[in-house]
Short mmCIF file of C-alpha atoms in Angstrom, two decimals:
data_model
loop_
_atom_site.label_atom_id
_atom_site.label_comp_id
_atom_site.label_asym_id
_atom_site.label_seq_id
_atom_site.Cartn_x
_atom_site.Cartn_y
_atom_site.Cartn_z
CA MET A 1 0.00 0.00 0.00
CA THR A 2 1.24 3.47 -0.90
CA LEU A 3 -0.12 6.92 -0.07
CA SER A 4 1.04 9.56 -2.56
CA VAL A 5 0.72 13.30 -1.98
CA ASN A 6 1.54 15.26 -5.14
CA LYS A 7 2.04 19.04 -5.29
CA ILE A 8 -0.63 19.87 -2.71
CA SER A 9 -1.23 23.60 -2.20
CA LYS A 10 -3.60 25.37 0.18
CA ARG A 11 -4.30 29.07 0.53
CA TYR A 12 -6.15 30.96 3.27
CA GLY A 13 -6.98 34.36 1.80
CA ASN A 14 -3.76 35.74 0.37
CA ALA A 15 -1.51 33.53 2.50
CA TRP A 16 -0.25 30.14 1.35
CA ALA A 17 -0.49 27.50 4.07
CA LEU A 18 0.91 24.81 1.74
CA LYS A 19 2.96 25.18 -1.43
CA ASP A 20 3.56 22.22 -3.78
CA VAL A 21 3.93 19.62 -1.01
CA SER A 22 4.81 16.15 -2.28
CA PHE A 23 5.80 12.87 -0.58
CA GLU A 24 5.05 9.14 -0.57
CA VAL A 25 4.73 6.73 2.33
CA GLU A 26 4.47 2.94 2.24
CA GLY A 27 2.20 0.75 4.34
CA GLY A 28 3.70 -0.32 7.65
CA SER A 29 5.53 3.00 7.99
CA VAL A 30 5.25 6.03 10.25
CA ILE A 31 6.11 9.43 8.80
CA GLY A 32 6.42 12.57 10.89
CA LEU A 33 5.47 16.05 9.75
CA PHE A 34 7.89 18.22 11.71
CA GLY A 35 8.03 21.99 11.99
CA ALA A 36 7.24 25.05 14.04
CA SER A 37 3.74 26.27 14.78
CA GLY A 38 2.23 27.65 11.58
CA SER A 39 4.49 25.64 9.28
CA GLY A 40 1.56 23.88 7.60
CA LYS A 41 1.54 20.52 9.42
CA SER A 42 -2.09 20.58 10.55
CA ALA A 43 -3.28 22.05 7.26
CA LEU A 44 -1.65 19.17 5.40
CA LEU A 45 -3.29 16.55 7.61
CA LYS A 46 -6.70 18.17 7.07
CA VAL A 47 -6.22 18.21 3.30
CA ILE A 48 -5.26 14.51 3.30
CA ALA A 49 -8.30 13.75 5.46
CA GLY A 50 -10.53 15.76 3.12
CA SER A 51 -11.84 17.98 5.92
CA VAL A 52 -10.66 21.15 4.14
CA LYS A 53 -10.52 21.94 0.44
CA HIS A 54 -7.19 22.66 -1.20
CA ASN A 55 -6.15 24.79 -4.15
CA GLY A 56 -4.12 22.33 -6.17
CA GLY A 57 -2.50 18.92 -6.27
CA THR A 58 -3.63 15.33 -5.93
CA ILE A 59 -3.78 12.57 -3.30
CA SER A 60 -3.83 8.90 -4.22
CA LEU A 61 -4.00 5.65 -2.30
CA ASP A 62 -2.63 2.64 -4.19
CA ASP A 63 -2.85 4.60 -7.45
CA ASN A 64 -6.51 5.40 -6.80
CA ASP A 65 -7.10 9.15 -6.88
CA ILE A 66 -8.97 10.13 -3.69
CA THR A 67 -8.53 13.89 -4.11
CA LEU A 68 -12.25 14.53 -4.63
CA VAL A 69 -13.55 11.59 -2.60
CA LYS A 70 -15.70 12.46 0.43
CA PRO A 71 -13.88 12.27 3.79
CA LYS A 72 -15.92 9.30 5.06
CA GLU A 73 -15.17 7.33 1.89
CA ARG A 74 -11.39 7.88 1.80
CA ASN A 75 -10.39 5.07 4.18
CA VAL A 76 -8.54 7.74 6.16
CA THR A 77 -8.94 8.30 9.92
CA PHE A 78 -8.01 11.66 11.44
CA HIS A 79 -7.54 12.27 15.18
CA ASP A 80 -6.77 15.71 16.55
CA GLY A 81 -4.91 15.31 19.85
CA SER A 82 -6.10 18.71 21.05
CA GLU A 83 -9.77 17.68 21.03
CA GLU A 84 -11.32 16.52 24.27
CA LYS A 85 -12.89 13.51 22.53
CA GLY A 86 -9.83 12.78 20.41
CA PHE A 87 -6.67 10.81 20.91
CA LYS A 88 -6.49 10.85 24.71
CA GLN A 89 -10.04 9.57 25.15
CA ILE A 90 -9.54 6.73 22.67
CA PHE A 91 -6.55 5.34 24.49
CA GLY A 92 -8.04 5.71 27.96
CA TYR A 93 -4.67 6.58 29.47
CA PHE A 94 -5.71 9.42 31.66
CA GLY A 95 -6.62 8.35 35.16
CA GLY A 96 -5.74 4.71 34.41
CA GLY A 97 -2.07 4.86 35.36
CA ILE A 98 0.80 3.18 33.59
CA SER A 99 0.35 -0.17 35.34
CA SER A 100 -2.31 -1.20 32.83
CA GLY A 101 0.34 -1.42 30.11
CA GLU A 102 -0.98 -4.54 28.37
CA GLY A 103 -4.43 -3.02 28.13
CA GLN A 104 -2.96 0.17 26.71
CA PHE A 105 -1.22 -1.78 23.97
CA ASP A 106 -4.50 -3.53 23.19
CA ARG A 107 -6.25 -0.17 22.87
CA PHE A 108 -3.64 1.12 20.45
CA GLU A 109 -3.80 -2.01 18.35
CA ALA A 110 -7.59 -1.99 18.36
CA MET A 111 -7.70 1.64 17.32
CA ILE A 112 -5.30 1.07 14.42
CA ALA A 113 -7.17 -2.09 13.43
CA ASN A 114 -10.44 -0.14 13.37
CA ALA A 115 -8.94 2.91 11.69
CA GLY A 116 -8.78 3.46 7.96
CA ARG A 117 -5.79 2.37 5.94
CA VAL A 118 -4.28 5.77 6.69
CA LEU A 119 -4.21 7.12 10.26
CA LEU A 120 -3.54 10.84 10.76
CA LEU A 121 -2.56 12.15 14.22
CA ASP A 122 -2.19 15.84 15.02
CA ASP A 123 0.13 16.47 18.00
CA PRO A 124 -1.10 13.32 19.77
CA PHE A 125 1.48 13.07 22.55
CA SER A 126 1.50 16.59 23.98
CA GLN A 127 -0.29 15.61 27.21
CA MET A 128 1.59 12.36 27.85
CA ASP A 129 4.45 12.01 30.30
CA PRO A 130 7.66 10.40 28.94
CA ALA A 131 6.89 6.88 30.16
CA LEU A 132 3.41 6.86 28.62
CA ARG A 133 4.75 8.38 25.43
CA ASP A 134 7.40 5.66 25.08
CA ALA A 135 4.73 3.01 25.56
CA ALA A 136 2.63 4.71 22.90
CA PHE A 137 5.56 4.73 20.48
CA ALA A 138 6.14 1.00 20.92
CA ALA A 139 2.46 0.17 20.48
CA ILE A 140 2.06 2.33 17.38
CA ARG A 141 5.17 0.91 15.70
CA LYS A 142 4.09 -2.67 16.43
CA ALA A 143 0.48 -2.25 15.33
CA THR A 144 1.37 -0.19 12.24
CA LYS A 145 3.64 -2.92 10.89
CA GLN A 146 1.30 -5.76 11.83
CA ARG A 147 -1.70 -4.08 10.18
CA ASN A 148 0.28 -2.60 7.25
CA ARG A 149 -1.20 0.84 7.94
CA VAL A 150 0.17 4.25 7.01
CA VAL A 151 0.54 6.54 10.03
CA ILE A 152 1.26 10.25 9.61
CA PHE A 153 1.61 12.45 12.66
CA ALA A 154 2.40 16.12 13.12
CA THR A 155 4.61 17.49 15.89
CA SER A 156 7.06 20.26 16.76
CA ASP A 157 8.93 17.98 19.20
CA PHE A 158 11.99 16.35 17.62
CA ASP A 159 12.23 13.81 20.46
CA GLU A 160 8.92 12.40 19.22
CA ILE A 161 10.28 12.29 15.68
CA MET A 162 13.37 10.40 16.85
CA GLY A 163 11.33 7.99 18.97
CA LEU A 164 8.65 6.99 16.49
CA THR A 165 9.18 7.76 12.81
CA ASP A 166 10.74 5.92 9.90
CA GLU A 167 10.83 9.10 7.80
CA VAL A 168 10.38 12.79 8.52
CA ALA A 169 9.39 15.78 6.41
CA PHE A 170 10.53 19.14 7.79
CA LEU A 171 8.04 21.89 6.92
CA SER A 172 8.57 25.63 6.99
CA ARG A 173 6.16 28.27 5.67
CA GLY A 174 4.09 25.61 3.94
CA GLU A 175 6.94 23.90 2.09
CA ILE A 176 8.90 20.70 2.69
CA MET A 177 12.41 22.05 3.17
CA GLN A 178 14.07 18.70 3.87
CA SER A 179 13.09 15.05 4.13
CA GLY A 180 14.81 11.83 5.13
CA THR A 181 15.29 9.62 8.15
CA PRO A 182 15.42 11.26 11.60
CA HIS A 183 19.13 10.41 11.65
CA ASP A 184 19.62 12.26 8.32
CA ILE A 185 17.84 15.39 9.54
CA TYR A 186 19.70 15.42 12.85
CA ASP A 187 23.16 14.90 11.37
CA ASN A 188 22.69 17.12 8.33
CA PRO A 189 20.09 19.87 8.89
CA ALA A 190 19.91 21.90 5.69
CA THR A 191 18.71 25.21 7.12
CA ILE A 192 19.25 27.39 10.17
CA GLU A 193 15.67 26.73 11.29
CA ALA A 194 16.12 22.96 11.02
CA ALA A 195 19.38 23.13 12.97
CA ARG A 196 17.70 25.08 15.77
CA MET A 197 14.64 22.83 15.97
CA THR A 198 16.47 19.50 16.03
CA GLY A 199 18.25 19.96 19.35
CA GLU A 200 21.30 21.74 20.76
CA ASN A 201 23.51 23.26 18.08
CA ASN A 202 26.39 25.70 17.97
CA LEU A 203 25.56 28.28 15.30
CA PHE A 204 27.98 31.02 14.34
CA VAL A 205 28.41 33.44 11.47
CA ALA A 206 31.63 33.29 9.46
CA ARG A 207 32.97 34.83 6.25
CA ARG A 208 34.18 32.55 3.48
CA LEU A 209 37.82 33.41 2.72
CA SER A 210 39.19 34.15 -0.75
CA SER A 211 41.74 31.35 -0.34
CA SER A 212 38.95 28.83 0.18
CA ASP A 213 38.37 25.87 -2.14
CA ASP A 214 35.34 23.64 -2.56
CA ASP A 215 37.00 20.54 -1.09
CA LEU A 216 37.92 22.15 2.23
CA PRO A 217 36.14 25.53 2.48
CA GLU A 218 37.83 28.01 4.80
CA PHE A 219 36.04 30.57 6.97
CA HIS A 220 36.82 33.39 9.36
CA THR A 221 34.38 33.65 12.28
CA ILE A 222 32.88 37.09 12.91
CA ASP A 223 32.91 36.54 16.68
CA GLY A 224 36.37 35.64 17.96
CA GLU A 225 38.03 35.94 14.52
CA HIS A 226 38.99 32.27 14.31
CA ARG A 227 40.03 30.50 11.11
CA ILE A 228 37.79 27.47 10.61
CA PHE A 229 37.73 24.75 7.97
CA ALA A 230 34.37 23.11 7.26
CA HIS A 231 33.00 20.03 5.58
CA ARG A 232 32.89 19.93 1.79
CA ALA A 233 29.64 21.35 0.43
CA ASP A 234 28.10 21.90 -2.99
CA LYS A 235 28.69 25.28 -4.62
CA LYS A 236 25.10 26.45 -4.15
CA ARG A 237 25.40 26.08 -0.39
CA LEU A 238 28.91 27.55 -0.25
CA GLY A 239 27.95 30.80 -1.91
CA PRO A 240 30.42 33.41 -3.19
CA ILE A 241 33.81 34.27 -1.72
CA ASN A 242 33.77 36.86 1.14
CA GLN A 243 30.09 36.25 1.86
CA ASN A 244 28.91 35.68 5.44
CA MET A 245 27.50 32.21 6.09
CA THR A 246 26.09 30.38 9.12
CA LEU A 247 28.08 27.37 10.31
CA ALA A 248 26.83 24.69 12.71
CA ILE A 249 28.36 21.97 14.85
CA ARG A 250 26.63 19.80 17.47
CA PRO A 251 27.91 20.09 21.06
CA GLU A 252 28.67 16.36 21.15
CA SER A 253 30.96 16.81 18.11
CA VAL A 254 33.14 19.40 19.88
CA SER A 255 36.15 17.78 21.56
CA MET A 256 37.64 19.18 24.76
CA THR A 257 41.28 18.92 25.82
CA ILE A 258 42.87 20.16 29.04
CA GLY A 259 46.53 21.19 29.00
CA VAL A 260 47.03 22.05 25.31
CA SER A 261 48.32 25.59 24.94
CA ARG A 262 48.77 26.53 21.27
CA PRO A 263 45.69 27.37 19.16
CA GLU A 264 45.64 26.35 15.52
CA ASP A 265 43.07 25.85 12.76
CA ASN A 266 39.87 24.38 14.22
CA LEU A 267 41.53 24.21 17.66
CA LEU A 268 40.45 27.10 19.88
CA ARG A 269 41.55 28.20 23.34
CA ALA A 270 38.41 28.78 25.40
CA THR A 271 37.31 29.66 28.93
CA VAL A 272 34.57 27.82 30.79
CA LYS A 273 31.48 29.99 31.31
CA SER A 274 29.12 27.45 32.88
CA VAL A 275 28.64 23.73 33.54
CA ASN A 276 25.08 22.38 33.42
CA PHE A 277 24.45 18.85 34.73
CA ARG A 278 21.66 17.09 32.79
CA GLY A 279 21.69 13.59 34.19
CA ALA A 280 23.47 11.32 31.74
CA THR A 281 25.31 14.25 30.17
CA SER A 282 26.63 17.69 31.03
CA ILE A 283 26.58 20.77 28.80
CA ILE A 284 29.61 23.02 29.17
CA GLU A 285 29.47 26.52 27.71
CA PHE A 286 32.73 28.16 26.66
CA ASP A 287 33.88 31.57 25.51
CA ALA A 288 36.59 31.58 22.81
CA ASP A 289 37.53 35.25 22.45
CA GLY A 290 33.89 36.23 22.06
CA LEU A 291 32.71 33.11 20.24
CA SER A 292 30.25 31.13 22.37
CA ILE A 293 30.56 27.33 22.03
CA LYS A 294 28.85 24.49 23.89
CA THR A 295 30.12 20.95 24.27
CA CYS A 296 28.31 17.86 25.55
CA VAL A 297 30.15 15.30 27.69
CA LEU A 298 29.00 12.06 29.33
CA LYS A 299 30.53 12.65 32.74
CA VAL A 300 30.52 15.67 35.01
CA PRO A 301 33.97 17.19 34.41
CA ALA A 302 36.15 18.66 37.13
CA LEU A 303 35.85 22.11 35.59
CA GLN A 304 34.82 25.43 37.05
CA PRO A 305 33.93 28.73 35.40
CA GLY A 306 37.15 30.47 34.46
CA ASP A 307 39.11 27.28 33.67
CA GLU A 308 40.83 27.16 30.28
CA CYS A 309 40.61 24.32 27.74
CA MET A 310 41.24 23.69 24.08
CA LEU A 311 38.23 22.93 21.89
CA GLY A 312 38.52 20.91 18.71
CA LEU A 313 36.00 21.46 15.90
CA PRO A 314 36.39 18.57 13.40
CA PRO A 315 35.95 19.96 9.86
CA HIS A 316 33.81 17.00 8.77
CA ARG A 317 31.30 17.81 11.55
CA ILE A 318 30.93 21.51 10.67
CA LEU A 319 27.94 22.16 8.41
CA ILE A 320 27.28 25.13 6.14
CA LEU A 321 23.62 26.13 6.44
CA LYS A 322 21.13 27.91 4.22
CA ASP A 323 19.01 30.74 5.62
#
């Protein structure tokens, strides 16, 4: 079974809520629509469900065009998690406690069994605590594969994307800006917005130097005036020489060394600003001559604000982002 969404557009007045949105999803799969509030996630679910009219594009299920089919005849079930009689009532979680786990799994499986071939969920986990949410993830994955259903859910929480989906479409201003596996989106966010929404990220502005080449592009950071080499990128993303670009590197990709004294390319002397304990990890914030950088470590380090370290920024982990 395949659900195909082809060049769907939706306009409210003069504003486009969706612009040429296209994707396919196979039966037995969960796809996440991920983006900020107002990005078009809910509008897209409603168009697929047939509850709102759209301005262009087609929707097909197993090569059968359902674009003009009435909502009740589409074999599509839509649950809005914000509705009092929606998702939370169906699963009966609230007031039942987590001890009734087997019954909760049965409810999920029964709901998916009784749903249409396509199940649409709009922000379904917002009122669940982490333990309940994890149980929901496991039940949905199991039942979706067993019943060969298509599940599409919308969220602005990337933890939910990582925990549940096979594929993710990142929406911004009504367009799919990037799609792939959650791992793809996390490791290689294409835009500044995607980098910010997918977890902790060090973002800094840098100017591409005239001596730079495409294989190992060279930059000069605006804050701190450090020379940085980044990962190879296509020419469209690199932009012209001497243009300011935004670079990104995840805190867990920044290495930390105590006792090294001489800065060099991609190795910066920095001073500890703060240490934040977060259970399994700690986030350490540094200042490198005005450039703020965070690193993530597994153990609580014996560091105090004011201590000096050397930070390594591996070129292959530095991304060049689009606006």
